[in-house]
Short mmCIF file of C-alpha atoms and ligand atoms in Angstrom, two decimals:
data_model
loop_
_atom_site.label_atom_id
_atom_site.label_comp_id
_atom_site.label_asym_id
_atom_site.label_seq_id
_atom_site.Cartn_x
_atom_site.Cartn_y
_atom_site.Cartn_z
CA MET A 75 5.79 25.44 16.43
CA GLU A 76 5.97 28.57 18.56
CA PRO A 77 5.33 27.66 22.26
CA ARG A 78 2.51 30.21 22.41
CA VAL A 79 0.67 28.62 19.46
CA LEU A 80 1.27 25.13 20.83
CA GLU A 81 -0.14 26.06 24.25
CA GLY A 82 -3.24 27.62 22.68
CA LEU A 83 -3.76 24.58 20.51
CA LEU A 84 -3.27 22.18 23.37
CA GLU A 85 -5.72 24.02 25.57
CA GLU A 86 -8.43 23.83 22.93
CA LEU A 87 -7.77 20.21 21.97
CA THR A 88 -7.63 18.85 25.51
CA GLY A 89 -11.05 20.40 26.09
CA LEU A 90 -12.66 18.35 23.31
CA GLU A 91 -14.79 15.27 23.88
CA GLN A 92 -14.06 11.85 22.37
CA LEU A 93 -10.47 12.82 21.70
CA SER A 94 -7.18 11.47 23.09
CA VAL A 95 -4.21 13.84 23.00
CA TRP A 96 -0.51 12.87 23.27
CA ARG A 97 2.47 15.18 23.70
CA ASP A 98 5.02 12.84 25.25
CA PRO A 99 8.22 12.93 23.08
CA ALA A 100 8.23 9.12 22.67
CA ASP A 101 4.64 9.23 21.36
CA LEU A 102 5.40 12.17 19.08
CA GLU A 103 8.30 10.20 17.63
CA ARG A 104 6.31 6.95 17.30
CA PHE A 105 3.40 8.56 15.49
CA SER A 106 5.67 10.51 13.14
CA ARG A 107 7.16 7.38 11.52
CA ASP A 108 6.04 4.86 8.96
CA ALA A 109 8.00 2.21 7.01
CA PHE A 110 10.03 4.80 5.06
CA ASP A 111 13.23 3.15 6.26
CA TYR A 112 12.90 0.74 3.29
CA SER A 113 14.37 3.66 1.36
CA PRO A 114 17.80 4.95 2.45
CA VAL A 115 16.97 8.14 0.53
CA LEU A 116 13.82 8.80 2.56
CA LEU A 117 15.48 7.73 5.79
CA GLU A 118 18.01 10.50 5.40
CA ARG A 119 15.35 13.04 4.43
CA LEU A 120 12.75 12.22 7.10
CA ARG A 121 14.58 11.15 10.21
CA SER A 122 14.18 14.53 11.96
CA CYS A 123 10.50 15.20 11.10
CA ARG A 124 8.26 15.14 14.14
CA ALA A 125 4.73 16.11 15.14
CA ASP A 126 4.12 18.71 17.84
CA LEU A 127 0.95 16.97 19.02
CA VAL A 128 -0.85 13.71 18.31
CA VAL A 129 -4.61 13.29 18.61
CA ARG A 130 -6.98 10.36 18.14
CA PRO A 131 -10.67 11.14 17.61
CA GLU A 132 -13.36 8.57 18.37
CA SER A 133 -16.18 10.12 16.35
CA VAL A 134 -16.80 12.15 13.22
CA ALA A 135 -17.79 15.07 15.46
CA ALA A 136 -14.37 14.93 17.14
CA VAL A 137 -12.67 14.87 13.69
CA MET A 138 -14.59 18.01 12.78
CA ALA A 139 -13.62 19.69 16.04
CA VAL A 140 -9.90 18.96 15.44
CA ALA A 141 -10.18 20.24 11.86
CA ALA A 142 -11.75 23.48 13.11
CA VAL A 143 -9.03 24.05 15.72
CA CYS A 144 -6.20 23.38 13.21
CA ALA A 145 -7.78 25.64 10.60
CA ARG A 146 -8.26 28.49 13.08
CA HIS A 147 -4.66 28.23 14.32
CA GLN A 148 -3.33 27.66 10.76
CA VAL A 149 -1.53 24.53 11.93
CA PRO A 150 -0.58 21.63 9.58
CA LEU A 151 -2.64 18.48 10.07
CA THR A 152 -1.33 15.11 8.91
CA LEU A 153 -3.61 12.08 8.90
CA ARG A 154 -2.45 8.67 9.97
CA GLY A 155 -4.05 5.25 9.74
CA ALA A 156 -1.86 2.42 10.99
CA GLY A 157 1.36 4.07 9.76
CA THR A 158 2.47 1.17 7.52
CA GLY A 159 3.07 3.27 4.39
CA ASN A 160 6.46 3.04 2.68
CA TYR A 161 7.08 6.56 1.43
CA GLY A 162 6.74 8.65 4.57
CA GLN A 163 3.18 9.41 3.46
CA CYS A 164 2.00 10.09 7.00
CA VAL A 165 5.19 11.77 8.24
CA PRO A 166 4.49 15.41 9.22
CA LEU A 167 7.08 17.24 7.11
CA GLU A 168 6.24 20.57 8.74
CA GLY A 169 5.32 19.30 12.22
CA GLY A 170 1.94 20.36 13.59
CA VAL A 171 -0.76 17.85 14.52
CA VAL A 172 -0.88 14.17 13.55
CA MET A 173 -4.41 12.77 13.70
CA VAL A 174 -4.60 8.98 14.16
CA MET A 175 -7.81 7.74 12.53
CA THR A 176 -7.96 4.15 13.84
CA ALA A 177 -10.61 4.73 16.52
CA LEU A 178 -13.10 5.65 13.80
CA ASN A 179 -13.59 2.04 12.80
CA ARG A 180 -17.21 1.03 12.42
CA VAL A 181 -18.52 -1.02 9.51
CA ARG A 182 -21.65 1.03 8.89
CA ALA A 183 -23.50 -1.12 6.36
CA ILE A 184 -23.11 -4.02 3.95
CA GLU A 185 -25.72 -4.06 1.19
CA ALA A 186 -27.25 -7.53 0.91
CA ASP A 187 -27.80 -7.47 -2.85
CA SER A 188 -24.63 -5.82 -4.11
CA GLY A 189 -22.16 -6.46 -1.30
CA VAL A 190 -21.22 -2.77 -1.32
CA VAL A 191 -19.80 -1.83 2.06
CA GLU A 192 -19.75 1.51 3.85
CA VAL A 193 -16.99 1.58 6.43
CA GLU A 194 -15.30 4.20 8.58
CA SER A 195 -11.79 5.02 7.46
CA GLY A 196 -9.88 3.78 10.50
CA CYS A 197 -11.25 0.24 10.32
CA LEU A 198 -8.44 -2.30 9.92
CA LEU A 199 -8.62 -4.26 6.67
CA LYS A 200 -8.44 -7.53 8.56
CA GLU A 201 -11.52 -6.66 10.63
CA LEU A 202 -13.35 -5.34 7.60
CA ASP A 203 -12.63 -8.52 5.67
CA GLN A 204 -13.89 -10.56 8.62
CA SER A 205 -17.14 -8.59 8.73
CA LEU A 206 -17.57 -9.09 4.99
CA GLY A 207 -16.97 -12.83 5.42
CA ALA A 208 -20.06 -13.09 7.59
CA HIS A 209 -22.02 -11.88 4.53
CA GLY A 210 -20.28 -14.22 2.07
CA ARG A 211 -18.17 -11.35 0.68
CA GLN A 212 -14.50 -10.35 0.72
CA LEU A 213 -12.33 -7.38 -0.12
CA ARG A 214 -11.24 -7.31 -3.75
CA LEU A 215 -7.84 -5.78 -3.04
CA LEU A 216 -5.61 -5.92 0.02
CA PRO A 217 -2.04 -4.86 0.76
CA SER A 218 0.21 -7.55 2.20
CA THR A 219 -0.04 -5.47 5.43
CA TRP A 220 -3.75 -6.37 5.53
CA ARG A 221 -3.59 -7.52 9.15
CA SER A 222 -2.42 -4.13 10.47
CA ALA A 223 -3.33 -1.47 7.87
CA SER A 224 -6.49 0.67 7.85
CA VAL A 225 -8.91 0.97 4.94
CA GLY A 226 -8.54 4.77 4.85
CA GLY A 227 -4.74 4.47 4.70
CA PHE A 228 -5.04 1.91 1.91
CA ILE A 229 -7.28 4.14 -0.19
CA ALA A 230 -5.26 7.30 0.49
CA GLY A 231 -1.80 5.76 0.36
CA GLY A 232 -1.90 2.28 -1.19
CA SER A 233 -2.21 1.13 -4.77
CA GLY A 234 -3.04 -2.57 -4.98
CA GLY A 235 -1.67 -5.90 -3.85
CA ILE A 236 -3.32 -9.23 -3.11
CA GLY A 237 -6.22 -9.40 -5.57
CA SER A 238 -4.52 -7.17 -8.19
CA VAL A 239 -4.04 -10.23 -10.40
CA ARG A 240 -7.80 -10.25 -10.81
CA TRP A 241 -8.99 -6.75 -9.91
CA GLY A 242 -6.21 -4.43 -11.06
CA PHE A 243 -5.44 -1.36 -8.96
CA LEU A 244 -7.30 0.79 -6.44
CA ARG A 245 -7.56 3.74 -8.81
CA ASP A 246 -9.28 1.68 -11.50
CA PRO A 247 -12.88 2.88 -11.78
CA GLY A 248 -15.30 0.64 -9.88
CA HIS A 249 -13.49 -0.03 -6.59
CA LEU A 250 -14.16 3.21 -4.71
CA LEU A 251 -17.85 4.00 -5.10
CA GLY A 252 -18.14 7.01 -2.84
CA LEU A 253 -16.86 8.57 0.35
CA GLU A 254 -17.56 10.86 3.26
CA LEU A 255 -15.06 13.58 4.12
CA VAL A 256 -14.44 16.45 6.48
CA THR A 257 -12.99 19.68 5.09
CA LEU A 258 -10.20 21.63 6.75
CA GLU A 259 -11.81 25.00 7.39
CA PRO A 260 -12.62 27.10 10.47
CA GLU A 261 -16.15 25.75 10.06
CA PRO A 262 -15.53 22.26 8.65
CA ARG A 263 -18.12 20.68 6.38
CA LEU A 264 -19.10 17.01 6.38
CA LEU A 265 -19.60 16.05 2.71
CA ARG A 266 -20.50 12.94 0.74
CA LEU A 267 -18.97 12.43 -2.72
CA ASP A 268 -20.10 9.96 -5.37
CA GLY A 269 -17.73 7.61 -7.20
CA ALA A 270 -16.76 10.19 -9.83
CA ASP A 271 -15.86 12.98 -7.38
CA ALA A 272 -14.27 10.55 -4.93
CA GLU A 273 -11.52 9.69 -7.45
CA ALA A 274 -9.63 12.91 -6.71
CA LEU A 275 -9.13 11.76 -3.10
CA ASN A 276 -8.14 8.21 -4.08
CA HIS A 277 -4.36 7.88 -3.60
CA ALA A 278 -3.87 11.56 -2.67
CA TYR A 279 -1.95 10.83 0.57
CA GLY A 280 -4.59 12.60 2.67
CA THR A 281 -3.63 15.98 1.17
CA ASN A 282 -7.07 17.03 -0.02
CA GLY A 283 -9.65 15.93 2.53
CA ILE A 284 -10.09 13.96 5.74
CA LEU A 285 -11.73 10.66 4.83
CA THR A 286 -14.19 9.58 7.48
CA ALA A 287 -15.99 6.80 5.58
CA LEU A 288 -15.67 4.92 2.29
CA GLN A 289 -18.03 3.01 0.06
CA LEU A 290 -16.30 0.09 -1.60
CA ALA A 291 -17.25 -2.65 -4.02
CA THR A 292 -16.53 -6.16 -2.75
CA ALA A 293 -16.32 -9.65 -4.27
CA PRO A 294 -18.07 -12.94 -3.47
CA ARG A 295 -15.99 -14.83 -0.90
CA VAL A 296 -13.80 -17.65 -2.23
CA PRO A 297 -12.13 -20.27 0.02
CA TRP A 298 -8.65 -19.62 -1.44
CA GLN A 299 -6.24 -22.52 -1.68
CA GLU A 300 -2.49 -22.01 -1.23
CA VAL A 301 -0.26 -23.61 -3.85
CA SER A 302 3.47 -23.27 -4.46
CA ILE A 303 5.30 -24.34 -7.61
CA ASP A 304 9.09 -24.66 -7.85
CA CYS A 305 11.02 -24.50 -11.14
CA ASP A 306 14.72 -25.09 -11.85
CA ASP A 307 14.77 -22.71 -14.77
CA TRP A 308 13.81 -19.00 -14.53
CA GLY A 309 12.47 -18.92 -18.09
CA ASP A 310 10.12 -21.86 -17.32
CA ALA A 311 8.95 -20.18 -14.12
CA LEU A 312 8.23 -16.92 -15.94
CA GLN A 313 6.34 -18.73 -18.68
CA LEU A 314 4.31 -20.65 -16.10
CA ALA A 315 3.40 -17.45 -14.25
CA THR A 316 2.14 -15.98 -17.51
CA LEU A 317 0.26 -19.16 -18.37
CA CYS A 318 -1.45 -19.23 -14.97
CA GLN A 319 -2.62 -15.64 -15.47
CA ARG A 320 -3.96 -16.36 -18.95
CA SER A 321 -5.73 -19.63 -18.09
CA ALA A 322 -9.34 -19.90 -16.96
CA LEU A 323 -8.30 -19.84 -13.31
CA GLU A 324 -9.67 -17.74 -10.51
CA LEU A 325 -6.55 -16.33 -8.85
CA HIS A 326 -6.11 -14.02 -5.87
CA LEU A 327 -2.30 -14.00 -5.92
CA CYS A 328 0.37 -14.95 -8.44
CA THR A 329 3.85 -14.16 -7.08
CA LEU A 330 7.11 -15.24 -8.69
CA LEU A 331 10.33 -15.19 -6.65
CA ASP A 332 13.85 -15.71 -7.88
CA ARG A 333 15.65 -18.56 -6.07
CA SER A 334 17.99 -16.07 -4.39
CA ILE A 335 14.96 -14.49 -2.71
CA VAL A 336 13.43 -17.87 -1.73
CA ASP A 337 16.69 -18.62 0.11
CA ARG A 338 16.27 -15.43 2.15
CA LEU A 339 12.68 -16.08 3.30
CA PRO A 340 11.90 -17.07 6.91
CA PRO A 341 11.85 -20.81 7.79
CA TRP A 342 8.03 -20.95 8.01
CA SER A 343 7.81 -20.09 4.29
CA GLY A 344 8.67 -23.66 3.25
CA PRO A 345 11.81 -25.49 2.09
CA ALA A 346 14.54 -23.39 0.42
CA GLY A 347 15.65 -25.96 -2.18
CA GLY A 348 17.46 -23.63 -4.56
CA ARG A 349 14.59 -23.23 -7.05
CA HIS A 350 12.54 -20.32 -8.36
CA ARG A 351 9.10 -20.29 -6.72
CA LEU A 352 5.58 -19.35 -7.75
CA LEU A 353 3.13 -18.62 -4.93
CA LEU A 354 -0.53 -18.83 -5.83
CA LEU A 355 -3.89 -18.32 -4.19
CA VAL A 356 -6.41 -20.10 -6.35
CA ALA A 357 -10.09 -21.06 -6.13
CA PRO A 358 -10.63 -24.75 -5.18
CA ASP A 359 -11.70 -25.69 -8.71
CA GLY A 360 -8.39 -24.40 -10.09
CA VAL A 361 -5.98 -26.61 -8.15
CA ALA A 362 -6.18 -29.54 -10.59
CA THR A 363 -5.51 -27.20 -13.53
CA LEU A 364 -2.44 -25.83 -11.78
CA GLU A 365 -1.21 -29.40 -11.33
CA ARG A 366 -1.65 -30.00 -15.04
CA LEU A 367 0.19 -26.79 -16.00
CA ALA A 368 3.02 -27.53 -13.54
CA ALA A 369 3.47 -31.06 -14.90
CA ARG A 370 3.94 -29.67 -18.42
CA SER A 371 6.81 -27.48 -17.12
CA ASN A 372 8.50 -30.25 -15.10
CA ALA A 373 7.82 -28.15 -12.02
CA ILE A 374 7.31 -29.34 -8.45
CA ILE A 375 3.89 -28.41 -7.14
CA VAL A 376 2.87 -28.38 -3.48
CA ARG A 377 -0.79 -28.15 -2.49
CA ILE A 378 -0.41 -26.37 0.81
CA GLY A 379 -4.14 -26.34 1.57
CA ALA A 380 -6.94 -23.95 2.40
CA GLU A 381 -5.76 -20.50 3.45
CA ALA A 382 -8.43 -20.37 6.12
CA ALA A 383 -7.05 -23.52 7.78
CA HIS A 384 -4.24 -21.57 9.45
CA ARG A 385 -4.43 -18.36 11.45
CA GLY A 386 -0.86 -17.11 11.25
CA ASN A 387 1.25 -16.00 8.30
CA GLY A 388 0.54 -17.51 4.92
CA LEU A 389 1.48 -16.92 1.28
CA ARG A 390 0.05 -13.40 1.51
CA GLU A 391 2.82 -12.54 3.93
CA LEU A 392 5.44 -13.61 1.38
CA SER A 393 4.09 -11.42 -1.40
CA TRP A 394 4.20 -7.77 -2.46
CA ASN A 395 6.29 -5.70 -0.08
CA HIS A 396 6.40 -8.45 2.53
CA THR A 397 9.02 -10.08 0.30
CA THR A 398 11.11 -6.93 0.72
CA LEU A 399 10.47 -6.99 4.46
CA HIS A 400 11.79 -10.57 4.83
CA CYS A 401 14.88 -9.94 2.73
CA ARG A 402 15.66 -6.79 4.69
CA SER A 403 15.24 -8.70 7.95
CA ALA A 404 17.77 -11.26 6.71
CA GLU A 405 20.16 -8.57 5.39
CA PRO A 406 19.33 -4.89 6.06
CA GLY A 407 21.39 -3.61 3.08
CA TRP A 408 18.53 -4.13 0.59
CA THR A 409 16.08 -1.63 -0.76
CA TYR A 410 13.63 -2.02 -3.65
CA LEU A 411 11.95 -0.65 -6.76
CA GLN A 412 8.43 -0.92 -8.17
CA MET A 413 7.59 -1.07 -11.85
CA LEU A 414 5.26 -2.39 -14.50
CA LEU A 415 7.26 -4.52 -16.92
CA PRO A 416 7.01 -4.20 -20.70
CA GLN A 417 5.91 -7.31 -22.63
CA PRO A 418 7.61 -9.67 -23.24
CA GLU A 419 9.37 -9.26 -19.90
CA GLN A 420 12.39 -11.48 -20.27
CA ALA A 421 14.51 -9.12 -22.42
CA LEU A 422 14.46 -6.41 -19.73
CA ILE A 423 15.17 -8.91 -16.97
CA GLU A 424 18.09 -10.42 -18.90
CA ALA A 425 19.62 -7.03 -19.72
CA LEU A 426 19.46 -5.95 -16.09
CA ARG A 427 20.82 -9.29 -14.86
CA VAL A 428 23.88 -8.79 -17.06
CA ASP A 429 24.56 -5.29 -15.70
CA TRP A 430 23.51 -5.65 -12.07
CA GLY A 431 24.05 -9.36 -11.29
CA ASP A 432 23.43 -10.27 -7.65
CA ASP A 433 22.66 -6.65 -6.76
CA LEU A 434 19.18 -7.04 -8.27
CA LEU A 435 16.93 -9.94 -7.20
CA TRP A 436 13.72 -10.53 -9.12
CA HIS A 437 10.29 -10.56 -7.51
CA LEU A 438 7.31 -10.39 -9.88
CA GLU A 439 3.58 -10.05 -9.23
CA GLY A 440 0.82 -10.92 -11.67
CA VAL A 441 -1.50 -7.93 -12.10
CA ARG A 442 -4.37 -6.85 -14.28
CA HIS A 443 -3.61 -3.57 -16.03
CA TRP A 444 -6.46 -1.99 -17.96
CA GLY A 445 -8.02 -5.41 -18.45
CA GLY A 446 -4.86 -7.21 -19.62
CA ALA A 447 -2.64 -9.70 -17.80
CA ARG A 448 0.71 -8.04 -16.96
CA LEU A 449 3.63 -8.52 -14.60
CA ALA A 450 4.68 -5.94 -12.08
CA ALA A 451 8.12 -6.16 -10.47
CA LEU A 452 9.27 -5.30 -6.96
CA PRO A 453 12.93 -6.25 -7.33
CA LEU A 454 15.25 -6.18 -4.34
CA VAL A 455 18.09 -3.72 -4.93
CA ARG A 456 21.35 -3.89 -3.01
CA TRP A 457 22.02 -0.37 -1.73
CA ARG A 458 25.06 1.10 -3.49
CA GLY A 459 24.22 4.78 -3.07
CA VAL A 460 21.97 7.35 -4.73
CA GLU A 461 23.93 7.59 -7.97
CA ALA A 462 23.70 3.83 -8.60
CA LEU A 463 19.97 3.88 -7.80
CA GLU A 464 19.37 6.73 -10.26
CA ARG A 465 21.36 4.89 -12.94
CA LEU A 466 19.35 1.70 -12.37
CA MET A 467 16.04 3.55 -12.58
CA ALA A 468 17.10 5.31 -15.78
CA GLN A 469 18.05 1.96 -17.31
CA CYS A 470 14.71 0.38 -16.30
CA ARG A 471 12.88 3.27 -17.98
CA SER A 472 15.00 3.06 -21.10
CA LEU A 473 14.15 -0.65 -21.35
CA GLY A 474 10.44 0.15 -21.32
CA ALA A 475 9.44 -0.28 -17.66
CA VAL A 476 6.96 2.14 -16.06
CA LEU A 477 8.55 3.06 -12.77
CA PHE A 478 6.71 3.91 -9.54
CA ASN A 479 9.58 5.38 -7.57
CA PRO A 480 9.39 4.44 -3.86
CA HIS A 481 12.22 6.84 -2.91
CA VAL A 482 10.28 10.11 -3.27
CA LEU A 483 7.83 12.07 -1.15
CA THR A 484 5.09 13.42 -3.38
CA VAL A 485 2.01 11.74 -4.82
CA GLU A 486 3.08 12.72 -8.33
CA ASP A 487 6.72 11.58 -8.14
CA GLY A 488 5.72 8.18 -6.74
CA GLY A 489 3.21 7.79 -9.60
CA LEU A 490 3.50 8.69 -13.25
CA GLY A 491 5.21 12.01 -12.50
CA VAL A 492 2.32 14.13 -13.78
CA ILE A 493 0.17 16.55 -11.81
CA ASP A 494 -3.48 15.48 -11.52
CA GLY A 495 -5.53 18.66 -11.85
CA ASP A 496 -8.53 17.05 -10.12
CA GLN A 497 -6.48 16.27 -7.02
CA VAL A 498 -5.26 19.87 -6.86
CA ALA A 499 -8.77 21.26 -7.47
CA ALA A 500 -10.12 19.06 -4.66
CA LYS A 501 -7.45 20.48 -2.35
CA ALA A 502 -8.54 24.00 -3.22
CA ARG A 503 -12.15 23.05 -2.36
CA PHE A 504 -11.58 21.02 0.79
CA ASP A 505 -8.32 22.39 2.22
CA PRO A 506 -8.13 25.97 0.91
CA LYS A 507 -5.23 26.99 3.20
CA GLY A 508 -3.12 23.98 2.22
CA LEU A 509 -2.77 22.63 5.77
CA LEU A 510 -3.39 18.92 5.11
CA ASN A 511 -0.17 16.87 4.92
CA PRO A 512 1.87 19.77 3.48
CA GLY A 513 4.70 18.97 1.07
CA LYS A 514 3.17 15.81 -0.40
CA LEU A 515 1.18 17.20 -3.37
CA ARG A 516 3.62 18.76 -5.86
CA GLY A 517 0.81 20.29 -7.91
CA TRP A 518 -0.33 22.45 -4.96
CA THR A 519 1.38 25.81 -5.10
CA GLY A 520 -1.15 27.76 -3.02
C1 LIG B 281 5.78 -4.83 4.47
C2 LIG B 281 4.88 -3.89 3.72
C3 LIG B 281 4.06 -4.39 2.74
C4 LIG B 281 3.21 -3.53 2.01
N1 LIG B 281 2.43 -4.05 1.00
C5 LIG B 281 1.63 -3.21 0.31
C6 LIG B 281 0.81 -3.71 -0.76
O1 LIG B 281 0.78 -4.90 -1.04
N2 LIG B 281 0.04 -2.81 -1.44
C7 LIG B 281 -0.01 -1.49 -1.11
O2 LIG B 281 -0.74 -0.74 -1.76
N3 LIG B 281 0.72 -1.01 -0.10
C8 LIG B 281 1.53 -1.82 0.62
N4 LIG B 281 2.26 -1.33 1.66
C9 LIG B 281 2.08 0.06 2.07
C10 LIG B 281 0.97 0.19 3.19
O3 LIG B 281 1.10 -0.84 4.12
C11 LIG B 281 -0.43 0.13 2.63
O4 LIG B 281 -0.63 1.02 1.57
C12 LIG B 281 -1.49 0.35 3.73
O5 LIG B 281 -2.75 0.12 3.18
C13 LIG B 281 -1.48 1.72 4.33
O6 LIG B 281 -2.46 1.76 5.35
P1 LIG B 281 -2.17 2.48 6.73
O7 LIG B 281 -3.41 2.43 7.56
O8 LIG B 281 -0.95 1.96 7.38
O9 LIG B 281 -1.93 3.96 6.19
P2 LIG B 281 -0.89 5.06 6.69
O10 LIG B 281 0.49 4.61 6.40
O11 LIG B 281 -1.19 5.44 8.08
O12 LIG B 281 -1.29 6.27 5.74
C14 LIG B 281 -1.11 6.18 4.36
C15 LIG B 281 -1.54 7.51 3.74
O13 LIG B 281 -2.94 7.64 3.90
C16 LIG B 281 -3.26 8.89 4.53
N5 LIG B 281 -4.44 8.64 5.37
C17 LIG B 281 -4.58 7.73 6.36
N6 LIG B 281 -5.83 7.79 6.86
C18 LIG B 281 -6.48 8.76 6.17
C19 LIG B 281 -7.79 9.32 6.22
N7 LIG B 281 -8.70 8.87 7.09
N8 LIG B 281 -8.11 10.30 5.36
C20 LIG B 281 -7.21 10.75 4.44
N9 LIG B 281 -5.95 10.28 4.37
C21 LIG B 281 -5.60 9.30 5.21
C22 LIG B 281 -2.02 9.26 5.32
O14 LIG B 281 -1.91 10.65 5.52
C23 LIG B 281 -0.93 8.75 4.39
O15 LIG B 281 -0.66 9.71 3.40
C24 LIG B 281 3.16 -2.16 2.36
C25 LIG B 281 3.98 -1.67 3.38
C26 LIG B 281 4.84 -2.51 4.06
C27 LIG B 281 5.68 -1.95 5.14
#
C-alpha cells in the first residue's frame, strides 16, 4: 500500500472507538497466516502475503466504521475469526486491512422452544456450545478445531465435521436460519437476511459480506460416550463403520483410521496395537448395541466413558483434520486430500492402495450426504511434488470420488468447481467494489 494511503487510513482508524489497531510487523505477520501450511502448494503461494494493518472491533458500530473507512479509501478488507482455516481463506492476498472478529462474541439469544440461537460471529464454538449446554442444547456441527475456532469462521470457511454423521454439512438447508451482515460501502448498511438469502454467504470465505451475527439451529444435548473399536482386518473395519452408520444408533462421530495412522497418533490417544481403529461418539443407549456389533466382527471394543468426564483432548481431537495434524506433527512430510467416496468404497481404496502403497494412508469419516449414509475420506498423502499430487487427484476422480481440493485458494476450486451465481450476486449487492477478501471468489470478475 502506498505510504500516503496507509497514513491516511491509520489516522482515521486510530481515531475510532471500540477498535484496537496493530501495525507491528510481528502482528501483521501473525494475523496474515492460517493453517495453510498443511498444503505445500499453498505454502509456496502464500508465504509472502501480509496485511498492512490489523484491526479488532468490539462492537457492530466499530465494524461499520471500519467498513466505511476501507470503502472510502478503496482498501481490501479481509475478515478473520480465529485463523484456523486450512486453505489460506483469511490470508490477505492483496494486503490491506485484516479485521479480527473475535471480540464480537456475545450469545444474543437462545429460544426456549426451538433452541434456535442468535450469536455474534466472533464467538468461539467452545463457548457457544457451553452456553447452549446450560439450555439443554448443543451445536449440531463442529469442526475438530471447536475449542479455538469462531462460529463466523466456521460458517464462512468450514464445511462440517463432528456431527456430520448425523447432520450432514453446513450448507445443507436447515442449519443456517438467518444472519446479520454489514456491507462494504462508504455508508455501510446493517442488514438481516432470512435463511434463504443467507445461503449465498454460507461458505463464501467472507467475500460477500461481513457477518456480524448468525441464527443457527441446534440439537438437544446428548451426554456422548466415547467408544473405540479395533479390527485386525481393514475390510471388517470398513464393514463395521458402515453397519454402525446404518443401525438405529445416535452417533456424533464415526471415524475410521488405518493402522498406520493409529501408530502415528500421540500417546494420549490410546494403545497403538497395530490394528485399524474406529472412533465413535454414541448416545448412552447405543453402547450395548456397539458391543453387539463389535462382537460379530471379532473386534476389540473399549468403552472409554462419558466425553464430559474429561476436560482435555478426546476422540474429537483425533478426528477430521486433527488426524492430519497429529500425523504431520509426527512426520512433517505429509499432506492430505478430502473427498466423498463412491459406494461401495472398497474398490477405490484397493485400487489406490495398489498404486500408492504407503504414500497414502486411509482416514474415513461417516457422513450424511443428502439424507444417505456415506463415507468421506481425508487420506494422508506423502508429499512427492505437485505432479504426483495432480496424478493422484485425477485417479481419485476417475474412480468416482468427488474431490474437495484443499490445495487451492478459491471458494469454487475447493468445492465442486462451479461458480455459484447467488454468491456472486450477493457480492455485487454487499461489496460492490470487490474489496472483501479479494482473489478468493473466482466467479467475481468486477
Ligand atoms: C487441525 C484442523 C482441523 C480442522 N477440522 C475442521 C473440521 O472438522 N471441519 C471444518 O469444516 N473445518 C476444519 N478445519 C478448518 C477450520 O478450523 C474451521 O473451518 C474453523 O471453523 C474456521 O474458523 P476460524 O474462526 O478459525 O475461521 P478463520 O480461519 O479465521 O476464517 C475462515 C474464513 O471465514 C471468513 N470469516 C471469518 N469471520 C468472518 C465473518 N465474521 N464474516 C465473514 N467471513 C468471515 C474468513 O475470511 C475466512 O475466509 C480444521 C483446521 C485445522 C487446522
